[in-house]
mmCIF file of C-alpha atoms in Angstrom:
data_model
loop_
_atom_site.group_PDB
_atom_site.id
_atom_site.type_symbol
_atom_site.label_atom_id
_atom_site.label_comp_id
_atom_site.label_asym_id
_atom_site.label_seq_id
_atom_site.Cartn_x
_atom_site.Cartn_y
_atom_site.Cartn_z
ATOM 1 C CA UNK A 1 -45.123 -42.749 -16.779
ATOM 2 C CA UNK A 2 -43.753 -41.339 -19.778
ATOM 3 C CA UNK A 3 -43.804 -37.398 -18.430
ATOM 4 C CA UNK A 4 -41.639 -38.850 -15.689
ATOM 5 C CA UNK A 5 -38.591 -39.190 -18.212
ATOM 6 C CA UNK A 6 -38.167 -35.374 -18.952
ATOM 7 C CA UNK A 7 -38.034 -34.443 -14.708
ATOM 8 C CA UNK A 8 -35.362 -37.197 -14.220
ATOM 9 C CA UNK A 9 -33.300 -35.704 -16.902
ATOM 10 C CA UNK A 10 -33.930 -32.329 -15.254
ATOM 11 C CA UNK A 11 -33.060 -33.427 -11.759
ATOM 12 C CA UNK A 12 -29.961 -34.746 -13.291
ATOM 13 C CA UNK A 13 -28.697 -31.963 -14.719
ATOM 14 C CA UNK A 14 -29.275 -29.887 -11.585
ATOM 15 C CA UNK A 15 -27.445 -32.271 -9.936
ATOM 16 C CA UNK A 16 -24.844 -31.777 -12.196
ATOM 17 C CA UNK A 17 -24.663 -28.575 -11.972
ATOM 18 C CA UNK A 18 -24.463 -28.457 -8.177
ATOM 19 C CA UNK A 19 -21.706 -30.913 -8.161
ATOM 20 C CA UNK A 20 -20.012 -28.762 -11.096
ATOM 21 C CA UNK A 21 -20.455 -25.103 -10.242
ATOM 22 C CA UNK A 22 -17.628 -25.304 -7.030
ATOM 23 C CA UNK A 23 -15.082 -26.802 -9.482
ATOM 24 C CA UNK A 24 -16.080 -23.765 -12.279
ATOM 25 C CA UNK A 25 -15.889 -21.020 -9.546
ATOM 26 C CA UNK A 26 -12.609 -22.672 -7.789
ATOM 27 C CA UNK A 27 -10.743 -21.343 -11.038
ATOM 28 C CA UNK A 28 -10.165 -18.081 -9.315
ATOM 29 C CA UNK A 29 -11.139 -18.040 -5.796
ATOM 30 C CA UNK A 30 -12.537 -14.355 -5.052
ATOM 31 C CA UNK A 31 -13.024 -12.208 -1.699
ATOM 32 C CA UNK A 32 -16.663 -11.250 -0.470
ATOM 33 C CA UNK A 33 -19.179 -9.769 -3.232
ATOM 34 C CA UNK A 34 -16.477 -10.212 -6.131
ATOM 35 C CA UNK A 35 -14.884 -6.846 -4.711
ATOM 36 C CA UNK A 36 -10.742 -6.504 -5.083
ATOM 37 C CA UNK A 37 -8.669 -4.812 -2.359
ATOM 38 C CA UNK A 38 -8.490 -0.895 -2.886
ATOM 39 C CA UNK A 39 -5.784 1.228 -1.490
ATOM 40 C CA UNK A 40 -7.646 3.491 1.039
ATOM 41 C CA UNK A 41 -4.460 6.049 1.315
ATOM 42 C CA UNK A 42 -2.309 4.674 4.418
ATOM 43 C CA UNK A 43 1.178 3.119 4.240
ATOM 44 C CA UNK A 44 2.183 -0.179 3.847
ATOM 45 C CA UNK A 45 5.341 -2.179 5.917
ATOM 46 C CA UNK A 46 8.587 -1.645 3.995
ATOM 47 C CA UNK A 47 11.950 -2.109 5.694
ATOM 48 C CA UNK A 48 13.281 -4.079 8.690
ATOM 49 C CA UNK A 49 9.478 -5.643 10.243
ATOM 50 C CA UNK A 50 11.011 -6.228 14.484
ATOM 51 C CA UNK A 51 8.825 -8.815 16.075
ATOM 52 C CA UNK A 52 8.704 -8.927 19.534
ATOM 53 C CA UNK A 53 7.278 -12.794 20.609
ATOM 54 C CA UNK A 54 5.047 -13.338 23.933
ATOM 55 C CA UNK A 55 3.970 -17.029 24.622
ATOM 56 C CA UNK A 56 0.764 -16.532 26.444
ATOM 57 C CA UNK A 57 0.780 -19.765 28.740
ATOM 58 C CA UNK A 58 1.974 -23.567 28.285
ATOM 59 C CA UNK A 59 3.591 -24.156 24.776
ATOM 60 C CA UNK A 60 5.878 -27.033 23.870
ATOM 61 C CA UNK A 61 9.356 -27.218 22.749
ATOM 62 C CA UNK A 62 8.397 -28.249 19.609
ATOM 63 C CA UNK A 63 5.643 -25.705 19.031
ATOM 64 C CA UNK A 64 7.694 -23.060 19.391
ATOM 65 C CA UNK A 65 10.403 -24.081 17.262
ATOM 66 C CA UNK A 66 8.199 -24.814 14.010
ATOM 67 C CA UNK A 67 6.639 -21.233 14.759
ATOM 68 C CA UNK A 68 10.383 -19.591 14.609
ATOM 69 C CA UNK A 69 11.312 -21.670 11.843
ATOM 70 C CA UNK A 70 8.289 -20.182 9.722
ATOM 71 C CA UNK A 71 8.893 -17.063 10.858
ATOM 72 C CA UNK A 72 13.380 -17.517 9.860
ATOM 73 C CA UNK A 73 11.953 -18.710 6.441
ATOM 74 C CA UNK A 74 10.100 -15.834 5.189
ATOM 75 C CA UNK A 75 13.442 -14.531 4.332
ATOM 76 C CA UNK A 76 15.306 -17.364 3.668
ATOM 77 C CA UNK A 77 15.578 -19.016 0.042
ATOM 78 C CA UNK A 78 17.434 -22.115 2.082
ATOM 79 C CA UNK A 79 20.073 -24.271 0.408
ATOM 80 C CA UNK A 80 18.050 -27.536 -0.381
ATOM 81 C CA UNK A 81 16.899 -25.876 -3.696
ATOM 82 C CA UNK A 82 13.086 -27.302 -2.987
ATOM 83 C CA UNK A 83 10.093 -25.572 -4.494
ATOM 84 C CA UNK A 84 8.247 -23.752 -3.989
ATOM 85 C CA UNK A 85 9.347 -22.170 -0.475
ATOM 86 C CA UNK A 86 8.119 -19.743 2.284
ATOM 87 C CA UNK A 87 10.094 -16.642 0.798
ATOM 88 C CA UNK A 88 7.981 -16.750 -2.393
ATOM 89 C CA UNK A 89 4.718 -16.457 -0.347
ATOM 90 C CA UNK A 90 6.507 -13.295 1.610
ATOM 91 C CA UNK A 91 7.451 -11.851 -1.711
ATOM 92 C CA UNK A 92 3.894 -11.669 -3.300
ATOM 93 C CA UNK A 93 3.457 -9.116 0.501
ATOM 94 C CA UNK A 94 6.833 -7.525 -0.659
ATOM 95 C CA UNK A 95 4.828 -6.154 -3.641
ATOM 96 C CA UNK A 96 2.495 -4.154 -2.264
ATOM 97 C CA UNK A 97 5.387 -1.690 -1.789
ATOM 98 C CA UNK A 98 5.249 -0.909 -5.507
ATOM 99 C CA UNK A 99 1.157 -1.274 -5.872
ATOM 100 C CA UNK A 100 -0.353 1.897 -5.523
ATOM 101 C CA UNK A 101 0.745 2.463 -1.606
ATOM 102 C CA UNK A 102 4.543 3.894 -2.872
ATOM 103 C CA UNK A 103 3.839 7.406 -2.649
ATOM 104 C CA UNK A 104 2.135 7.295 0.406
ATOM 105 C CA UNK A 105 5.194 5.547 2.267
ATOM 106 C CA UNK A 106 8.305 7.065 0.291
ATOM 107 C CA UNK A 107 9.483 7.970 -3.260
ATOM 108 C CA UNK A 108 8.370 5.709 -6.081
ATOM 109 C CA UNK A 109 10.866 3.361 -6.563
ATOM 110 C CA UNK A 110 13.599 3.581 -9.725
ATOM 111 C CA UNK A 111 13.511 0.397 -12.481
ATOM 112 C CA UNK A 112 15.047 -2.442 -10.656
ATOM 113 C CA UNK A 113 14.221 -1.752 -7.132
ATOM 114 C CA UNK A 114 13.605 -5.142 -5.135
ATOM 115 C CA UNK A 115 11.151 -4.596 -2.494
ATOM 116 C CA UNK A 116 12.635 -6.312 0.776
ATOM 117 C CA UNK A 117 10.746 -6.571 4.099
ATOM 118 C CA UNK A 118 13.681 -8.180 6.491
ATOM 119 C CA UNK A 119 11.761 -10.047 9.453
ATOM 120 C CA UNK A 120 13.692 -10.440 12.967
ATOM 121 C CA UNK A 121 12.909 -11.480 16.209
ATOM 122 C CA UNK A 122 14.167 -9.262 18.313
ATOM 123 C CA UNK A 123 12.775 -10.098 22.188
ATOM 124 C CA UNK A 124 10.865 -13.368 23.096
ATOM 125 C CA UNK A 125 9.218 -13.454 26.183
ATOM 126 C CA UNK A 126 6.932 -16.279 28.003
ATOM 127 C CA UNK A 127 4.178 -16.044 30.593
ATOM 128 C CA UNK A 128 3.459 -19.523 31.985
ATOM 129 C CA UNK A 129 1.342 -17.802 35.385
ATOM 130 C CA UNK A 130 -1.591 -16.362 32.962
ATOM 131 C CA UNK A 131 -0.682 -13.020 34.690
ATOM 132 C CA UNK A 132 -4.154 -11.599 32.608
ATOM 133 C CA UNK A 133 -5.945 -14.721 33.280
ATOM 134 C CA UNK A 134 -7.289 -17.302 31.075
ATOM 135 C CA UNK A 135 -9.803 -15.111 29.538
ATOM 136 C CA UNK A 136 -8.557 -12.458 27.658
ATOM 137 C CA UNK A 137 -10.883 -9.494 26.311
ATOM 138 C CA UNK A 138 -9.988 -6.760 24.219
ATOM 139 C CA UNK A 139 -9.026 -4.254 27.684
ATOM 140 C CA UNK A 140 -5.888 -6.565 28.154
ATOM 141 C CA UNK A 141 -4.311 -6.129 24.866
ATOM 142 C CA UNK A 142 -2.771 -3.164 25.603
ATOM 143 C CA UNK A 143 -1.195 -4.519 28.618
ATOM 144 C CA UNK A 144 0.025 -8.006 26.272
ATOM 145 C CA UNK A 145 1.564 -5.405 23.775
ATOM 146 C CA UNK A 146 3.725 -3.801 26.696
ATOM 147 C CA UNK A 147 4.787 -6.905 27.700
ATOM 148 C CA UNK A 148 5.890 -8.061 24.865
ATOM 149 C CA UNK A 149 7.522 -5.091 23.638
ATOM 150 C CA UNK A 150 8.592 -3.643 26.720
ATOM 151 C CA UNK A 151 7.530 -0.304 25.868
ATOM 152 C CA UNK A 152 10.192 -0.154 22.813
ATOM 153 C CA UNK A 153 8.496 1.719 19.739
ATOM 154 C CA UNK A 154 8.491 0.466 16.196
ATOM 155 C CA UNK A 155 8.289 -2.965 17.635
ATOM 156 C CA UNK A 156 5.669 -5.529 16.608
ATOM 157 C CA UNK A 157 3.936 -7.487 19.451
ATOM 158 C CA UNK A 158 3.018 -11.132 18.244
ATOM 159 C CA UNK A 159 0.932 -12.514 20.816
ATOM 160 C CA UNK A 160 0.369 -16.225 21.056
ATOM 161 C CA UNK A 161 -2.075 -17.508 23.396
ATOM 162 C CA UNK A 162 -2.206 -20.995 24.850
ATOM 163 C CA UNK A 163 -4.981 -23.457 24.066
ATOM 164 C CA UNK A 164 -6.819 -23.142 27.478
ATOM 165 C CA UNK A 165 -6.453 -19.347 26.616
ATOM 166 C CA UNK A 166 -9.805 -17.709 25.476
ATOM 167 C CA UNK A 167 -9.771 -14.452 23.232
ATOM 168 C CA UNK A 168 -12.360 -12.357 22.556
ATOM 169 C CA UNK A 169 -14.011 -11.932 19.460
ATOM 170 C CA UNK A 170 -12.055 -15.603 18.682
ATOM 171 C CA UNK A 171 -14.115 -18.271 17.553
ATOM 172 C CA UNK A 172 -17.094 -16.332 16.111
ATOM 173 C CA UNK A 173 -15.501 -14.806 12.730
ATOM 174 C CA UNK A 174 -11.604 -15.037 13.026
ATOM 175 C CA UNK A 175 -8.907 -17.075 14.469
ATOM 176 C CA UNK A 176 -6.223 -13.725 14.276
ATOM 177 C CA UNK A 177 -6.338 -9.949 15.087
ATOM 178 C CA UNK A 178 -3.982 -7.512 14.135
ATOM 179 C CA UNK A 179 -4.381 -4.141 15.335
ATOM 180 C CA UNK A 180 -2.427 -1.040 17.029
ATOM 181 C CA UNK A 181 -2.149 -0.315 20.352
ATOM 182 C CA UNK A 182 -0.205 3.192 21.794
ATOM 183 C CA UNK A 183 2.857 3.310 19.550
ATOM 184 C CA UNK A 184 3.112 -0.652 18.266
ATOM 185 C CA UNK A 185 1.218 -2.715 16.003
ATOM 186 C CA UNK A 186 0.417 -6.336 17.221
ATOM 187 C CA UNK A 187 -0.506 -9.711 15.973
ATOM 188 C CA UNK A 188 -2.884 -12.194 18.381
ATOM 189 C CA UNK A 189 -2.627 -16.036 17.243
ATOM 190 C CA UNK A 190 -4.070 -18.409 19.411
ATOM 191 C CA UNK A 191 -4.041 -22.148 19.551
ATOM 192 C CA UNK A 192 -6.299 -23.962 18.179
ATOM 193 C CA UNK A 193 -6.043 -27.324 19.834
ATOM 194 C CA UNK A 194 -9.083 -27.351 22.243
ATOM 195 C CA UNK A 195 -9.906 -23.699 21.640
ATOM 196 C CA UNK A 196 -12.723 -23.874 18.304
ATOM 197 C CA UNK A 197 -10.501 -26.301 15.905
ATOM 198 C CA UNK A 198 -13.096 -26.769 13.585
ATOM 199 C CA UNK A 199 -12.805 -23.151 12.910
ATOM 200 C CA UNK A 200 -8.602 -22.254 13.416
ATOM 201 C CA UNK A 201 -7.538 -25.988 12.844
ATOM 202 C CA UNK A 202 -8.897 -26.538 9.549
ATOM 203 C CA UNK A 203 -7.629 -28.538 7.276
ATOM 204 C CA UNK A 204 -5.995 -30.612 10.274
ATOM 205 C CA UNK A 205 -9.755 -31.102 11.871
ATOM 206 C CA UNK A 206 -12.631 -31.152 10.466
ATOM 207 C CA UNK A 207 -14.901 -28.058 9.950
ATOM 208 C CA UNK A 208 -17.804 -27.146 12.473
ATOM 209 C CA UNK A 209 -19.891 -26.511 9.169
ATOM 210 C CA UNK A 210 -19.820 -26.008 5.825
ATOM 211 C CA UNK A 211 -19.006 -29.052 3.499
ATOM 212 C CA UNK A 212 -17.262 -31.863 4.840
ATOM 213 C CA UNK A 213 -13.976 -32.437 2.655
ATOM 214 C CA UNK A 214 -10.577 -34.129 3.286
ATOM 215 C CA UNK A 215 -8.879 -33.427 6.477
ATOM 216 C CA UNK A 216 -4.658 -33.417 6.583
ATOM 217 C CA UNK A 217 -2.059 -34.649 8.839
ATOM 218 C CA UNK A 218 -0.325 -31.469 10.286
ATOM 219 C CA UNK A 219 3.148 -31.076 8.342
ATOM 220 C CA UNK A 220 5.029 -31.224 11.424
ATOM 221 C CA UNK A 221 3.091 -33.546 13.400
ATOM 222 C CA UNK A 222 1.537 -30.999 15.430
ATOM 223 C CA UNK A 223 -2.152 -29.621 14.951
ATOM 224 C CA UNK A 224 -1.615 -26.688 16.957
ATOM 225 C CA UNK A 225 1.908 -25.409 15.451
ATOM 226 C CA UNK A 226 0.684 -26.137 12.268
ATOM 227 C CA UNK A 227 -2.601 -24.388 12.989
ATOM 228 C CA UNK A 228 -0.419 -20.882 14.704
ATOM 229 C CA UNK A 229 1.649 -21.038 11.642
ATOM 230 C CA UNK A 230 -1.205 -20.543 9.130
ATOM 231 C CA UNK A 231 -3.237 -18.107 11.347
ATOM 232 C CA UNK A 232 0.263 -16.263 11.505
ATOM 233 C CA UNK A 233 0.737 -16.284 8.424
ATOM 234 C CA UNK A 234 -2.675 -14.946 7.508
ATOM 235 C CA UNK A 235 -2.049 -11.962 10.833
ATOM 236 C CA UNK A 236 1.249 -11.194 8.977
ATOM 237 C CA UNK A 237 -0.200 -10.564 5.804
ATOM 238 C CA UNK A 238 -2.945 -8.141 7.095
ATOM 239 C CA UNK A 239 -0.671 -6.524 8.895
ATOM 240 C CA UNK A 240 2.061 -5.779 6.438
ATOM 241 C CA UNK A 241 -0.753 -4.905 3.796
ATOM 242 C CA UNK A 242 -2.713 -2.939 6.348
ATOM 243 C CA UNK A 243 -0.384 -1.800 8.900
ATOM 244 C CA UNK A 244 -2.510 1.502 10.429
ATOM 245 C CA UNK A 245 -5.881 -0.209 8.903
ATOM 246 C CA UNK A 246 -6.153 2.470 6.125
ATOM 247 C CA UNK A 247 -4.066 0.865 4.032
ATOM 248 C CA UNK A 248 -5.406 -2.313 1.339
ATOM 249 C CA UNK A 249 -8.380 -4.134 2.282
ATOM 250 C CA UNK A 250 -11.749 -4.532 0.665
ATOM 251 C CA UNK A 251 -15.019 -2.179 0.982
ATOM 252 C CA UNK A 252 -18.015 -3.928 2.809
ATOM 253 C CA UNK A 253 -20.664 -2.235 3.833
ATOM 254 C CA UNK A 254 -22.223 -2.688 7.091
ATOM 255 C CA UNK A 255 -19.303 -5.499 8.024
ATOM 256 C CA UNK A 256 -17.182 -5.261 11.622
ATOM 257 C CA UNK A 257 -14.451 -7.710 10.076
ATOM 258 C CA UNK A 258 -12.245 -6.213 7.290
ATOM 259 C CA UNK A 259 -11.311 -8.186 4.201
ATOM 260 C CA UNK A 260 -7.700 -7.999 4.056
ATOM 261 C CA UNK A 261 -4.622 -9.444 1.653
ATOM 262 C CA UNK A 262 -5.115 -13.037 3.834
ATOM 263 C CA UNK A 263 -8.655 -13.102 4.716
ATOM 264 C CA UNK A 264 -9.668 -12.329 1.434
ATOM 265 C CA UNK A 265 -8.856 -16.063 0.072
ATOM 266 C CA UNK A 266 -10.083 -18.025 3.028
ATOM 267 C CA UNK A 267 -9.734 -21.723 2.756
ATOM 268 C CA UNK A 268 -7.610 -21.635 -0.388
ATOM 269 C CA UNK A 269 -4.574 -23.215 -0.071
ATOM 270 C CA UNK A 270 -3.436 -24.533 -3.762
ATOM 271 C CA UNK A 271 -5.345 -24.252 -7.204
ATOM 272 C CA UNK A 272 -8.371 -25.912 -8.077
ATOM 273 C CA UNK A 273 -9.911 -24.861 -4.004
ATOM 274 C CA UNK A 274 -13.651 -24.786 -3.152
ATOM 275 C CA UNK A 275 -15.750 -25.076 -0.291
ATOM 276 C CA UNK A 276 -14.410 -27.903 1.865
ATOM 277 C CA UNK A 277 -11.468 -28.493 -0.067
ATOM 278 C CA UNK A 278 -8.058 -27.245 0.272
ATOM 279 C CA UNK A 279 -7.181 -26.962 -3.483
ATOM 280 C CA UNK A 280 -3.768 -28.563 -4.309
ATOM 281 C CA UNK A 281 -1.022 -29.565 -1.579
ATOM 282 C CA UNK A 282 1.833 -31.783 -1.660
ATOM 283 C CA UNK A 283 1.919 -34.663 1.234
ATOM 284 C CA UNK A 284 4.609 -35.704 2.729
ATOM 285 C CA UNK A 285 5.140 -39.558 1.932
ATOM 286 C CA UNK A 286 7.233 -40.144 5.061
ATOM 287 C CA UNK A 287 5.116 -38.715 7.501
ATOM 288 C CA UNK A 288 1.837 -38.189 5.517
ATOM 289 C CA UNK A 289 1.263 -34.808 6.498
ATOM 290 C CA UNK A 290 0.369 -32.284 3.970
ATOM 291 C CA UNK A 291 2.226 -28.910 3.075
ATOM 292 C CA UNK A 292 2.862 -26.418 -0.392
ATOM 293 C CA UNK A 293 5.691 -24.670 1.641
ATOM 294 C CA UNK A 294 9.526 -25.629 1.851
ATOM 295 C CA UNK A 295 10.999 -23.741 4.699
ATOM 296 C CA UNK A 296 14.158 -23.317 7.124
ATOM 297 C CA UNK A 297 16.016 -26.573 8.170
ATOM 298 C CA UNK A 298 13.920 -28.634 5.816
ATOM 299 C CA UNK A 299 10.673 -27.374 7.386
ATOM 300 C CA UNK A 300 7.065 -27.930 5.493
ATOM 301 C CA UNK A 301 4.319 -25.730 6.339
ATOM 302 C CA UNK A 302 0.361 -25.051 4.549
ATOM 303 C CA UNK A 303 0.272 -21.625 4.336
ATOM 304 C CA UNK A 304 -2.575 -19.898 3.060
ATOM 305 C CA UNK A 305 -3.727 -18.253 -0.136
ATOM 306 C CA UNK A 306 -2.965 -14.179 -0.439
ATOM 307 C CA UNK A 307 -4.546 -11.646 -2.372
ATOM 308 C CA UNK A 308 -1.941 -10.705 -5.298
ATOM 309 C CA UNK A 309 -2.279 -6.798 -6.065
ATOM 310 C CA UNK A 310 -1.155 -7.628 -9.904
ATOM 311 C CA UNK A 311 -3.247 -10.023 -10.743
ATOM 312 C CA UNK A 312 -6.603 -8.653 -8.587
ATOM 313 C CA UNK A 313 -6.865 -12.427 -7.372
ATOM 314 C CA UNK A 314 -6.015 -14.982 -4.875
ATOM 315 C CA UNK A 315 -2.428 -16.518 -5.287
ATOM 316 C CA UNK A 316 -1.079 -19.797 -4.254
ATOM 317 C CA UNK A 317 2.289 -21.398 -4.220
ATOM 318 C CA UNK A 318 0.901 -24.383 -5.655
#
């Protein structure tokens, strides 16, 4: 009896240290293998970013309009004064201008310079007849890109697909694509309401694996806006970052899926995050859903954790 004393002390402090390692490592969330994203060479966005919007089947009013608000906000510092707000998340993506990609995409820039990316919509355009069907594999999407472009270069297709809409490759390891296609780069969000939320509706559903932690109230009171604008968020980032896929991402052998400015910090969303928690938000005492972003006509949003080229680490607004 008395040799059992020393293995309960031992099981305890393995126990401790299981419960204790997550909170240790959350300090400074890292992408795969503890690698940093390198420059590989290509150019980064800089400029006026022209997105060209295609609603891919039945979306409500509402749904739209809290995915156009996020997108208004990205450039908008807003008059309310709250902190933090959407336009300091796009700024952190501003700075990859002046991070090792400035020679490759113009002159380096003089003391002072403020990197601006100014982000428009300039064409919106819905499909309510599923003229590609309900399935869509990766021959359609240069046929989604032309329609929602029209054809006009130097035009960004964001592609939203309804939540009876299947994508492939959607689901398995992502819940975005970005990509080019002719003479356009294009973004591919889909909702997550039916369509895999465990995997593209986390934190507002609970995860299909992994450790079970908190689940949030949607900051405007809808899981699948709330869902588009975080996966659109994350599709933004890659693309400004990595707009020709030779620009920032991380080296890893053998993989399919590149590590890129917002798929490097998966599932970070404030300080303190680990698996199956979000890290820090704010929640919203009126309508109890939860947010870290102040946006355009008093919007909230959760926006997800970017890789900061400064620091070499994951950044959060909270």
């Amino acid at each position: 009896m008395a040799s059992s004393a020393p293995h309960r002390a031992l099981a305890f402090t393995f126990f401790l240290l299981l419960i204790l390692s997550p909170l240790s490592l959350a300090k400074r969330p890292r992408p795969p293998s503890n690698k940093k994203l390198t420059h590989h060479g290509g150019p980064v966005v800089r400029g006026h970013l022209k997105l060209a919007l295609l609603w891919y089947g039945q979306f409500g009013r509402r749904q739209k309009n809290v995915v156009r608000q996020f997108i208004k906000s990205l450039n908008s510092d807003g008059r309310e004064g709250l902190e933090p707000k959407v336009s300091s998340w796009w700024r952190i993506l501003e700075s990859y201008q002046t991070t090792g990609a400035a020679t490759s995409v113009g002159p380096v820039p003089v003391t002072g310079f403020k990197p601006r990316i100014r982000v428009s919509v300039v064409k919106s355009t819905t499909d309510v007849s599923w003229e590609f069907g309900k399935v869509i594999t990766n021959d359609y999407v240069p046929r989604l890109v032309q329609k929602a472009t029209g054809g006009k270069p130097d035009i960004v297709a964001v592609i939203f697909t309804a939540r009876d809409v299947t994508v492939q490759g959607f689901c398995r390891a992502t819940c975005q694509q970005h990509g080019l296609s002719g003479g356009n780069q294009y973004v591919m969000v889909g909702n997550p309401e039916t369509e895999c939320p465990g995997l593209c509706a986390w934190p507002f559903h609970r995860q299909e694996w992994g450790p079970q932690g908190v689940t949030y109230q949607p900051p405007n009171g809808d899981v699948g806006a709330d869902a588009m604008v975080i996966q659109l968020a994350t599709g933004l980032a890659n693309l400004v970052t990595n707009p020709n896929l030779n620009g920032f991402y991380v080296d890893v052998p053998f993989s399919t899926e590149l590590v890129e400015a917002g798929t490097a910090c998966l599932g970070t969303f404030g300080s303190g995050a680990f698996p199956g928690f979000t890290g820090t938000v704010r929640v919203d005492p009126r309508t109890g859903g939860a947010f870290n972003a102040h946006g355009n006509r008093n919007k909230k949003f959760l926006l997800p954790a970017i890789w900061n080229p400064r620091t070499s680490s994951c950044w959060t607004l909270l």
